[in-house]
mmCIF file of C-alpha atoms in Angstrom:
data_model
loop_
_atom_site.group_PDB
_atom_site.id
_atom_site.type_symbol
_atom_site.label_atom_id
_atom_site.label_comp_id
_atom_site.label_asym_id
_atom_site.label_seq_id
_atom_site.Cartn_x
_atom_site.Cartn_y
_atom_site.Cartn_z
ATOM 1 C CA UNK A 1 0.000 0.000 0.000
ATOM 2 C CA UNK A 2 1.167 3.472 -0.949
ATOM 3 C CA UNK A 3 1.427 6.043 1.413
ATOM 4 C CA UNK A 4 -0.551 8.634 -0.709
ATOM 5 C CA UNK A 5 -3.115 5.546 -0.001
ATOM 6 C CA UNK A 6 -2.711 5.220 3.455
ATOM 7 C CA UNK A 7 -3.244 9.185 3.722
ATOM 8 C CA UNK A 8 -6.318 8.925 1.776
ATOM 9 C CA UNK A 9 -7.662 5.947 4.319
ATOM 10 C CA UNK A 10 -6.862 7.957 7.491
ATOM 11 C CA UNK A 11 -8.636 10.883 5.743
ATOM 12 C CA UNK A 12 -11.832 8.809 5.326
ATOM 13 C CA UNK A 13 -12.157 7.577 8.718
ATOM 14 C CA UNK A 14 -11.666 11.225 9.950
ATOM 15 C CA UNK A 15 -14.304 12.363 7.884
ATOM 16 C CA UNK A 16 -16.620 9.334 8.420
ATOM 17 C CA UNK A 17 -16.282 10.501 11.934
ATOM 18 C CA UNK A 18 -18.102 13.587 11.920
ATOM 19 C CA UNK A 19 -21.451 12.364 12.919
ATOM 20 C CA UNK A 20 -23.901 14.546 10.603
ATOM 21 C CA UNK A 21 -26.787 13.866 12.530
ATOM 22 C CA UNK A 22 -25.586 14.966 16.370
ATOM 23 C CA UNK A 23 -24.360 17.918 14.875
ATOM 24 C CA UNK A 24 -27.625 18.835 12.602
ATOM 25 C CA UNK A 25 -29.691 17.930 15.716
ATOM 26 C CA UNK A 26 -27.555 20.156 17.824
ATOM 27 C CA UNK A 27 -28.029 23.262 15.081
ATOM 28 C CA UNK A 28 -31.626 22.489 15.147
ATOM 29 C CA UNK A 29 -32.272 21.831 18.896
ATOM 30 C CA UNK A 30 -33.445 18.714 18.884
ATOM 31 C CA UNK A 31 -32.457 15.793 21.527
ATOM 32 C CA UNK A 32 -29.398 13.789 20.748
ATOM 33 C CA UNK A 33 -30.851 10.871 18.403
ATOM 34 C CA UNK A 34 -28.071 8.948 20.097
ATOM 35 C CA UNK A 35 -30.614 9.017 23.322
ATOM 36 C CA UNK A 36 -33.753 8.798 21.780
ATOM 37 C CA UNK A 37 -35.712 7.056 19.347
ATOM 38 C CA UNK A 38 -33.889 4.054 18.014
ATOM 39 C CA UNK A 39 -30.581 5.710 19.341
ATOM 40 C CA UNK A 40 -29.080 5.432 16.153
ATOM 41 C CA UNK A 41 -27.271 9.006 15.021
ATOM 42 C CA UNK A 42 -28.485 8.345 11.215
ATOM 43 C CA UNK A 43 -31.297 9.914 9.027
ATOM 44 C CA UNK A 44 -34.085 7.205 9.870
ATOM 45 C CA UNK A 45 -33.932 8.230 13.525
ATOM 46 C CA UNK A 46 -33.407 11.940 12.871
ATOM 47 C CA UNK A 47 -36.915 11.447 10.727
ATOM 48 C CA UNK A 48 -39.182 10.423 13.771
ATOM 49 C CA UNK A 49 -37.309 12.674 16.191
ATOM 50 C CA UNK A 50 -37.002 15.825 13.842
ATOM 51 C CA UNK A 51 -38.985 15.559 10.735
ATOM 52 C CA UNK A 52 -38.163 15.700 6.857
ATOM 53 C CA UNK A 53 -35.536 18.742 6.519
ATOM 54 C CA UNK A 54 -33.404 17.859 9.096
ATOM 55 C CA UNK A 55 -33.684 13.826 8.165
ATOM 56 C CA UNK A 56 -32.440 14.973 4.293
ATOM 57 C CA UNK A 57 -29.844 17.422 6.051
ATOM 58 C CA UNK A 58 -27.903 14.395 7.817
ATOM 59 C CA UNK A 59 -28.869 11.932 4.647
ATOM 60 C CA UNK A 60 -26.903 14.066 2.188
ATOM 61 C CA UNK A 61 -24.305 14.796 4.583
ATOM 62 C CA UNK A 62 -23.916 11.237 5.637
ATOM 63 C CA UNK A 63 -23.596 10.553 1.970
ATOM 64 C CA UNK A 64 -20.820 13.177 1.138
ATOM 65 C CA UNK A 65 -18.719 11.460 4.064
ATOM 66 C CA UNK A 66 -18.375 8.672 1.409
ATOM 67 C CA UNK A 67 -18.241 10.420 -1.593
ATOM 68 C CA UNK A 68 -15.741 12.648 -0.762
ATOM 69 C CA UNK A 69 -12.509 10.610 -0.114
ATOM 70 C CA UNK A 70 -13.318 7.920 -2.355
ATOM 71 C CA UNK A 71 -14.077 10.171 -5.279
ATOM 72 C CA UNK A 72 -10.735 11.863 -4.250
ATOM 73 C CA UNK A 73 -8.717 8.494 -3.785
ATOM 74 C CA UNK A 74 -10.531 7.819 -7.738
ATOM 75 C CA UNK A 75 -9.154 11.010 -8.948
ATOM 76 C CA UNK A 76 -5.699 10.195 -7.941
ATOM 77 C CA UNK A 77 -5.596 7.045 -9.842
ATOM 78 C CA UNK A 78 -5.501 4.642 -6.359
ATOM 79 C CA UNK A 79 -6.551 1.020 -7.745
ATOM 80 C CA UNK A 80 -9.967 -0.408 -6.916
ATOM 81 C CA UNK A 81 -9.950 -2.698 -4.240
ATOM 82 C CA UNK A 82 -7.563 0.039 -1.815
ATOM 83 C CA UNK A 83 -10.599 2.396 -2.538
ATOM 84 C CA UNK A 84 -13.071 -0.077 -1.180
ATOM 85 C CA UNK A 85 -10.706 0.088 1.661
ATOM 86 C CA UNK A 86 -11.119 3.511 1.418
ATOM 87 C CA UNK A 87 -14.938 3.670 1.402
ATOM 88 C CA UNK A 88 -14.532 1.138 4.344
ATOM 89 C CA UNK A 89 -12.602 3.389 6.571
ATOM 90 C CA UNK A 90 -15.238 6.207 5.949
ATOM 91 C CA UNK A 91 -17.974 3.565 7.268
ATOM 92 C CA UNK A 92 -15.900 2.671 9.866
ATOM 93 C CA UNK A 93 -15.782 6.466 10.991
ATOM 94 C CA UNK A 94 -19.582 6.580 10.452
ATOM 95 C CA UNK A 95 -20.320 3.780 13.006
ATOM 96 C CA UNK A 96 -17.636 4.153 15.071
ATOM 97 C CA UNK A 97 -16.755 7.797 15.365
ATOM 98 C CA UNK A 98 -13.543 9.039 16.781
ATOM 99 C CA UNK A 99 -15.021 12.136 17.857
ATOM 100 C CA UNK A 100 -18.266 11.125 19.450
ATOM 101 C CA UNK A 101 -17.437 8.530 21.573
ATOM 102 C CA UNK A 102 -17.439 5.846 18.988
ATOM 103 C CA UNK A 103 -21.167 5.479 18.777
ATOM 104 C CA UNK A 104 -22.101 5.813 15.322
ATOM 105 C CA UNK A 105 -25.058 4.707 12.346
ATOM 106 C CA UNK A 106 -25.283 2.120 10.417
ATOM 107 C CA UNK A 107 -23.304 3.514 7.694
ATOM 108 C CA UNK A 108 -25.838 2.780 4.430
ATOM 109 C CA UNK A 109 -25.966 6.173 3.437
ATOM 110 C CA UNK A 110 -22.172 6.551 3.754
ATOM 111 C CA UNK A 111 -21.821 3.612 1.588
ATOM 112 C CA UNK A 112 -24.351 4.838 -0.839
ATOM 113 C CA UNK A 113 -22.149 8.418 -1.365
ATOM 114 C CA UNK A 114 -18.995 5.746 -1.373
ATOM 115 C CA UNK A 115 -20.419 4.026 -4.483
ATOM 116 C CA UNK A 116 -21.856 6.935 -5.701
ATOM 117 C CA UNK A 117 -18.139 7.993 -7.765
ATOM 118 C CA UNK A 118 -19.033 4.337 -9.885
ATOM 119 C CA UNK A 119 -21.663 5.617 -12.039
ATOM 120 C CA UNK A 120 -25.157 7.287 -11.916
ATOM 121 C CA UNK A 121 -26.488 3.760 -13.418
ATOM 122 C CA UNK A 122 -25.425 2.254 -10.514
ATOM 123 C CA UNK A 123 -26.169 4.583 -7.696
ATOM 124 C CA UNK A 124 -30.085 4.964 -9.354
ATOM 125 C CA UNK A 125 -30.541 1.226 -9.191
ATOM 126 C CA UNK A 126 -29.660 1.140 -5.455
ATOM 127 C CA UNK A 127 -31.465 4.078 -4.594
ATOM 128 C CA UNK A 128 -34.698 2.601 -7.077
ATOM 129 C CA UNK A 129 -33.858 -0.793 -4.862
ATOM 130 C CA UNK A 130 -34.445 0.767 -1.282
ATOM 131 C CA UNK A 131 -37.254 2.840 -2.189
ATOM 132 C CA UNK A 132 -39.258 0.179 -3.871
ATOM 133 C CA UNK A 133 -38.194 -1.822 -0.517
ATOM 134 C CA UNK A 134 -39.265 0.975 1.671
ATOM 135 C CA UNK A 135 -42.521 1.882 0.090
ATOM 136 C CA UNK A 136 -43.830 -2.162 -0.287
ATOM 137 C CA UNK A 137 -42.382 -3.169 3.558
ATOM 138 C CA UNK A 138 -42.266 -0.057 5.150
ATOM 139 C CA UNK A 139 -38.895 -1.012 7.164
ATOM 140 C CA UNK A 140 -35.825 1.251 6.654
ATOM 141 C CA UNK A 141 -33.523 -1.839 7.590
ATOM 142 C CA UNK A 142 -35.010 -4.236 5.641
ATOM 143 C CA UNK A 143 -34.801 -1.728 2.718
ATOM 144 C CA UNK A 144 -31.160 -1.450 3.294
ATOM 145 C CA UNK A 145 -30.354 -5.084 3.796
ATOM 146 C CA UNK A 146 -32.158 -6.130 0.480
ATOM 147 C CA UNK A 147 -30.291 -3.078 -1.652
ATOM 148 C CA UNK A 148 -26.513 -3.902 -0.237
ATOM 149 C CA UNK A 149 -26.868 -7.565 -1.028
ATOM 150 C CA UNK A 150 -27.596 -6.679 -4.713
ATOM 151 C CA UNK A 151 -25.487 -4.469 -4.871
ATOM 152 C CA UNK A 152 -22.722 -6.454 -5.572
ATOM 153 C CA UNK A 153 -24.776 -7.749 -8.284
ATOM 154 C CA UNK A 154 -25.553 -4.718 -10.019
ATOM 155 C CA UNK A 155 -21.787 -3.324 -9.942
ATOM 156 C CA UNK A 156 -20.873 -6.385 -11.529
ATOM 157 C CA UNK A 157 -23.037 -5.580 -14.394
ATOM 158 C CA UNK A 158 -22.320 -1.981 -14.604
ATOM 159 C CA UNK A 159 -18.290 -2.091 -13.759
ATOM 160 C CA UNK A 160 -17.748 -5.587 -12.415
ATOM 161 C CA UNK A 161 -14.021 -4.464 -11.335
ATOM 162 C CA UNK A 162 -15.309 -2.538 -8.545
ATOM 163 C CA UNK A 163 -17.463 -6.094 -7.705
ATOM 164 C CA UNK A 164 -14.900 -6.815 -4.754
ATOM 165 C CA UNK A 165 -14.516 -3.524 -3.076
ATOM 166 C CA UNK A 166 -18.454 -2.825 -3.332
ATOM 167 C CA UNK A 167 -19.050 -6.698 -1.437
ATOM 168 C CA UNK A 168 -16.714 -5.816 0.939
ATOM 169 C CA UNK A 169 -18.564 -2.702 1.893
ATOM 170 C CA UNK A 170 -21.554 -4.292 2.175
ATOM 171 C CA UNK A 171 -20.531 -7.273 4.422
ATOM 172 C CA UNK A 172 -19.711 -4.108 6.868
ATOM 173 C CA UNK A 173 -23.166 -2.910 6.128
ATOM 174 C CA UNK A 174 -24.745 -6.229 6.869
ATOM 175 C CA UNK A 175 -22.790 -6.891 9.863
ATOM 176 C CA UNK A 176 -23.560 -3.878 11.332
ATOM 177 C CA UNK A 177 -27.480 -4.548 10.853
ATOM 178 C CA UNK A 178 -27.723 -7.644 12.935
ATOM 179 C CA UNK A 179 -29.951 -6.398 15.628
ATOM 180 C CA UNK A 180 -32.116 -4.826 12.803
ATOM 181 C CA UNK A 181 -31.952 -8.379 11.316
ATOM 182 C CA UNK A 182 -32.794 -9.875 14.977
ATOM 183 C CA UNK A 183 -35.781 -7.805 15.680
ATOM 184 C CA UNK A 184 -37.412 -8.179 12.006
ATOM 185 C CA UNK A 185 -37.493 -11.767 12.663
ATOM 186 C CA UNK A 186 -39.007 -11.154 15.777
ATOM 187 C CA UNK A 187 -41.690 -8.654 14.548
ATOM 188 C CA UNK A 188 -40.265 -6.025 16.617
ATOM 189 C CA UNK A 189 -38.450 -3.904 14.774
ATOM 190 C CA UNK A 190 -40.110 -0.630 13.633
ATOM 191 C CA UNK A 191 -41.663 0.602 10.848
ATOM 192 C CA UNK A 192 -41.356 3.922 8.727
ATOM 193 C CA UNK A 193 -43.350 6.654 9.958
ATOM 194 C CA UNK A 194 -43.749 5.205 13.300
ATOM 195 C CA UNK A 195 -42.637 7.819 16.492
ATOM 196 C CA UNK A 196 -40.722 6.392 19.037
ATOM 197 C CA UNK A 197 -41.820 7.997 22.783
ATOM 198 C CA UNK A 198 -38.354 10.593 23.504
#
């Protein structure tokens, strides 16, 4: 590994750290969605506890934690599987920030802005994927758990040498829904549009 890649690695976890939605919810005056709701600082959470705005404020920021270094680490010609690496370490920050105590997200919209620098096909069948998943099931997790295991699939089609790095990320992804996966079997896990007491 080069240095220039390791830079770029260290860079993304940095920036994956800055968790988007304790920091919107602080501009906004809203409780700490680390406390409340689901206690999960991502936009799902911010959405019961703080409406639509602020949930798209920390969804688009969330997203530009991913696109940012890998788009960079693209740009300066690093080889595909060290930017999966790359878009890993900016997960990594976004579930287990250095600067907030390492309580982070899940990391799906993180690893949607990582794929993003792929191709528009690519990132428009994900997003298509989770919203058909959304609207039909109405469950953000099981949304997100359907789209990153075909994801793989569909960057195989689109650019299948970026097949590895994207399965990587989503193993992460998957990994890191496993009490979402727990509850769903058990027909607890909550729905879209349902408020959680705070």
């Amino acid at each position: 590994m080069t240095p220039l890649a390791l830079v770029m690695i260290i860079i993304a976890y940095l920036l994956g750290s800055i968790s988007s939605a304790v920091l919107i919810c602080r501009i906004l005056r809203l409780p700490d969605p680390r406390g409340v709701g689901s206690n999960n600082p991502g936009a799902t959470n911010v959405l019961r506890i703080g409406g639509k705005k602020a949930a798209v404020s920390v969804l688009l920021c969330d997203m530009l934690k991913g696109t940012i270094p890998v788009w960079g680490g693209y740009f300066l010609g690093i080889e595909p599987v060290i930017l999966g690496v790359i878009a890993i370490a900016a997960c990594l920050g976004h579930m287990y920030p250095l600067f907030f105590h390492f309580k982070g997200g899940k990391g799906v919209a993180t690893a949607l802005g990582a794929i993003a620098p792929i191709g528009l096909d690519l990132t428009g069948m994900i997003i298509a994927t989770w919203l058909t998943m959304a609207v039909l099931f109405r469950y953000s997790s099981l949304a997100a758990i359907v789209t990153v295991l075909l994801a793989p699939f569909y960057t195989w089609m689109v650019k299948p040498q970026y097949t590895l790095p994207v399965a990587m990320l989503c193993c992460l992804i998957i990994f890191r829904h496993h009490q979402n996966i727990k509850r769903l079997f058990e027909g607890t896990e909550p729905k879209l549009g349902a408020k959680k007491s705070i």
